[in-house]
mmCIF file of C-alpha atoms in Angstrom:
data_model
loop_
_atom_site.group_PDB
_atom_site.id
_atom_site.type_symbol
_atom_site.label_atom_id
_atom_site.label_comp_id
_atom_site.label_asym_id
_atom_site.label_seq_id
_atom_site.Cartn_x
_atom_site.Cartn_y
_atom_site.Cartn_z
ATOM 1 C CA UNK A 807 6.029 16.962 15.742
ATOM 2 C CA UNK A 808 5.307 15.357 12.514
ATOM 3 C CA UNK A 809 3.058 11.874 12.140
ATOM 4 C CA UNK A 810 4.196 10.125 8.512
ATOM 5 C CA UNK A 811 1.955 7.812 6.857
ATOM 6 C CA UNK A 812 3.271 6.159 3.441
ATOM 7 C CA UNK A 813 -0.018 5.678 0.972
ATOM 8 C CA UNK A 814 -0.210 4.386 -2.482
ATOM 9 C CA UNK A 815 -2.891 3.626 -4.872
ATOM 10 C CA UNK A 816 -2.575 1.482 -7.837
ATOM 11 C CA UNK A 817 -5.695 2.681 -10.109
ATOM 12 C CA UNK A 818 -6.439 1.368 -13.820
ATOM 13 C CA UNK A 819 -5.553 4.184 -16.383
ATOM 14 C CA UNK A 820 -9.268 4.714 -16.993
ATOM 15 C CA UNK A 821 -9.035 5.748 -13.002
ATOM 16 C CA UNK A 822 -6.121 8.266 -13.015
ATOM 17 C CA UNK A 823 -8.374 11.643 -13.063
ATOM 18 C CA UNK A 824 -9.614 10.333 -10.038
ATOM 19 C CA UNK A 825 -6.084 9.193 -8.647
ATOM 20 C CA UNK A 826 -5.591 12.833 -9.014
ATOM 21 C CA UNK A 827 -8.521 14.059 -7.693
ATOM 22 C CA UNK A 828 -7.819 12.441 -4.506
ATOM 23 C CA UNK A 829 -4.090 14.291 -4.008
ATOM 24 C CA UNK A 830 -6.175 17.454 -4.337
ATOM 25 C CA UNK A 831 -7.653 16.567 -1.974
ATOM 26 C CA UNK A 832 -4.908 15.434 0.246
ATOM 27 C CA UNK A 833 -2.945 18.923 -0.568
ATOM 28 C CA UNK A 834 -6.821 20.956 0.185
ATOM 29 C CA UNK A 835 -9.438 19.231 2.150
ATOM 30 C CA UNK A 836 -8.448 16.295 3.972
ATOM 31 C CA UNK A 837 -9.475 15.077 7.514
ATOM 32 C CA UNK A 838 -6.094 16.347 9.788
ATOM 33 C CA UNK A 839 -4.972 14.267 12.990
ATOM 34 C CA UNK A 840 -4.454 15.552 16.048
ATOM 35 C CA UNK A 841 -5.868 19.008 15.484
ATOM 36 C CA UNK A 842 -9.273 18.487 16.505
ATOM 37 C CA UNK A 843 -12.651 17.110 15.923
ATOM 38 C CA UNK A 844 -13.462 18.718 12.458
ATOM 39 C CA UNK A 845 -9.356 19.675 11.572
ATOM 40 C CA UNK A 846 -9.140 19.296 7.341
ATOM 41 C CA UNK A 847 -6.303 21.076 5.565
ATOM 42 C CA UNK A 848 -3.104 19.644 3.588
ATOM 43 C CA UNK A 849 -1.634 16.655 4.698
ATOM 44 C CA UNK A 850 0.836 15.900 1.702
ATOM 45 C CA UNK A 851 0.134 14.443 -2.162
ATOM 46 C CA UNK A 852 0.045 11.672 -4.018
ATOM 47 C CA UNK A 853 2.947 11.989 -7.013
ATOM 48 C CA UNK A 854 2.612 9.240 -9.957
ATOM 49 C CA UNK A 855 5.559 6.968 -9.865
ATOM 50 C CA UNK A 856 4.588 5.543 -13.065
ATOM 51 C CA UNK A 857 4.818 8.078 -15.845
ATOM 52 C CA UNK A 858 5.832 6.918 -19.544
ATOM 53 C CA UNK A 859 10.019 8.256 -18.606
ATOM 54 C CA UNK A 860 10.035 5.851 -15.560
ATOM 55 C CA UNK A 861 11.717 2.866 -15.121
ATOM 56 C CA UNK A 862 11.726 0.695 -11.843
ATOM 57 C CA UNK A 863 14.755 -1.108 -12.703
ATOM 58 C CA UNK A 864 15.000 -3.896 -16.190
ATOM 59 C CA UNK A 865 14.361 -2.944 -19.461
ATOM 60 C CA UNK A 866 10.810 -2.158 -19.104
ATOM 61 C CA UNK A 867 8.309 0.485 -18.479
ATOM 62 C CA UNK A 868 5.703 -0.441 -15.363
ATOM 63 C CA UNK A 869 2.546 -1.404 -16.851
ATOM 64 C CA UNK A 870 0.574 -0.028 -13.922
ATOM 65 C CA UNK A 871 -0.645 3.815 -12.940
ATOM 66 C CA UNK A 872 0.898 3.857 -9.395
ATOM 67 C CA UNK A 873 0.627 6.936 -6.786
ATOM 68 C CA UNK A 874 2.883 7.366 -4.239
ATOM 69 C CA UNK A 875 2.905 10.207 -1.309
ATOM 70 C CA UNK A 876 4.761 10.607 2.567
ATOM 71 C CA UNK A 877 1.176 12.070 4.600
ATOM 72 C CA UNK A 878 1.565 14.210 8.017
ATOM 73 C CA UNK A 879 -1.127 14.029 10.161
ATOM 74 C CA UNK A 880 -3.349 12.370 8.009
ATOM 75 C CA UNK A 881 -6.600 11.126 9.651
ATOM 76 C CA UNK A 882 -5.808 7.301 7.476
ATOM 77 C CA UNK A 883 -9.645 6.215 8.139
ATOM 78 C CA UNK A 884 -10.817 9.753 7.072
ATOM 79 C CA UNK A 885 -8.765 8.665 4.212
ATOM 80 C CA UNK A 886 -9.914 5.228 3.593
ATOM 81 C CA UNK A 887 -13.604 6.452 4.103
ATOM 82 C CA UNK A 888 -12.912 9.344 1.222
ATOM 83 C CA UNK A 889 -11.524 6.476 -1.530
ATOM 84 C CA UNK A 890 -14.738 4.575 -1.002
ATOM 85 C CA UNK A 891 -16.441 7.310 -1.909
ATOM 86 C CA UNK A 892 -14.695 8.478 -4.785
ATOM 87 C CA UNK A 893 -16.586 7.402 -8.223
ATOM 88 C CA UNK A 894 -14.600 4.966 -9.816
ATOM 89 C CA UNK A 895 -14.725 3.841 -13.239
ATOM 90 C CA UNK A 896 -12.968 0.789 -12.649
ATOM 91 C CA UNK A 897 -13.084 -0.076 -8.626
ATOM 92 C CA UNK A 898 -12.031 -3.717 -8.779
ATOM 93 C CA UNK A 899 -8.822 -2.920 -9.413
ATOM 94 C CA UNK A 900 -8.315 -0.261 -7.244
ATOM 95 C CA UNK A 901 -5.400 -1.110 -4.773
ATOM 96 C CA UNK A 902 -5.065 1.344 -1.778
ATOM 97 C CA UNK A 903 -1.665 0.634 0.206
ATOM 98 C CA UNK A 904 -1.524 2.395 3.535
ATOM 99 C CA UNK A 905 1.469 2.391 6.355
ATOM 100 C CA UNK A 906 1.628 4.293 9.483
ATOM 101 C CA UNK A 907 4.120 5.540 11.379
ATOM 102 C CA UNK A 908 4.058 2.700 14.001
ATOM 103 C CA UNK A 909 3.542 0.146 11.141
ATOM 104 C CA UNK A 910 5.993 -1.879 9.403
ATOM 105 C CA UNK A 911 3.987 -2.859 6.623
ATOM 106 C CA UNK A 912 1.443 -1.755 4.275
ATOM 107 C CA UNK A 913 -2.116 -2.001 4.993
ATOM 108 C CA UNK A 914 -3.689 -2.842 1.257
ATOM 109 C CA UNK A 915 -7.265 -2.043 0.924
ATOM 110 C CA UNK A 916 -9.646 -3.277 -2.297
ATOM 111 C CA UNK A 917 -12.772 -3.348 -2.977
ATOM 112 C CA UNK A 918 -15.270 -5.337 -1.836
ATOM 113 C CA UNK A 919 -18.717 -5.053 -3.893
ATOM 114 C CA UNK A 920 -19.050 -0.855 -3.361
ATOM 115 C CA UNK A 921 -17.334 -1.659 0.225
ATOM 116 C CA UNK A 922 -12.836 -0.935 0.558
ATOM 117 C CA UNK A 923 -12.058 -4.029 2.418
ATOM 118 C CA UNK A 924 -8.815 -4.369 4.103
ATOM 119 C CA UNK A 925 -7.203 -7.764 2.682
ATOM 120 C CA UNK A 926 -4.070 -7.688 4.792
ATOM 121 C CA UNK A 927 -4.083 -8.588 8.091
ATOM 122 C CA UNK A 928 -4.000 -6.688 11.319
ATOM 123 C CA UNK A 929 -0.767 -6.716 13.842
ATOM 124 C CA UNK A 930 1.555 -8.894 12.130
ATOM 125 C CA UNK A 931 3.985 -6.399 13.862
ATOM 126 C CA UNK A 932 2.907 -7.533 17.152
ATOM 127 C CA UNK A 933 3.555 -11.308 16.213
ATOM 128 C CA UNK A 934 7.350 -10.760 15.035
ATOM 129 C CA UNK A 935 8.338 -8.326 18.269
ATOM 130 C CA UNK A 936 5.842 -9.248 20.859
ATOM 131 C CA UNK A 937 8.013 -7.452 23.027
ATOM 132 C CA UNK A 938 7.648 -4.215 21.458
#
């Protein structure tokens, strides 16, 4: 049985070794739900969606370095806990988007100071079906 998560992270182009970095470490090392205490291994990656031959729709090239990735079983506050401590050169502008499964929209995560804070709120889902 699978558990998707849909993550993206919008990083300055200063930031994009690090972008990368951090699918290694989704495809290697990350924190693994539902496998135990302790579980790390590959979850999924983070692919750029905005590479100098893409084109989101218009005439124009995004003007943005944008990752994109479907996770299984990713442990999302292992996750969030492993971009605040990844050395950024530019942390501001670090965007971290993050949807699970049950979730119906994204989760977006900045910084705060050296603190991710998340800026959206929490169970909008529960407001629009409060039935389930």
């Amino acid at each position: 049985m699978s558990h998707v998560a849909n993550v993206m992270i919008s990083v300055e182009p200063d930031d994009r070794s690090a972008a990368e970095e951090l699918s290694q470490w989704l495809q290697t090392s990350a924190l693994r739900r539902g496998f135990g205490p302790g579980a790390v291994g590959w979850v999924g990656s983070l692919n750029e969606t905005t590479g100098s031959d893409t084109r989101w729709g218009g005439g124009k090239y995004p003007e943005c370095d944008v990752y994109a990735g479907a996770l299984n079983h990713a442990d999302l506050a292992g996750l969030v806990a492993h971009v605040e401590r990844i050395v950024w050169k530019h942390p501001a502008f670090v965007q971290l988007f993050v949807m699970d499964q049950e979730q119906v929209y994204f989760r977006v995560w900045m910084f705060h100071g050296v603190k991710l804070r998340q800026i959206a709120p929490e169970g909008r889902e529960e407001e629009v079906w409060p039935n389930g």
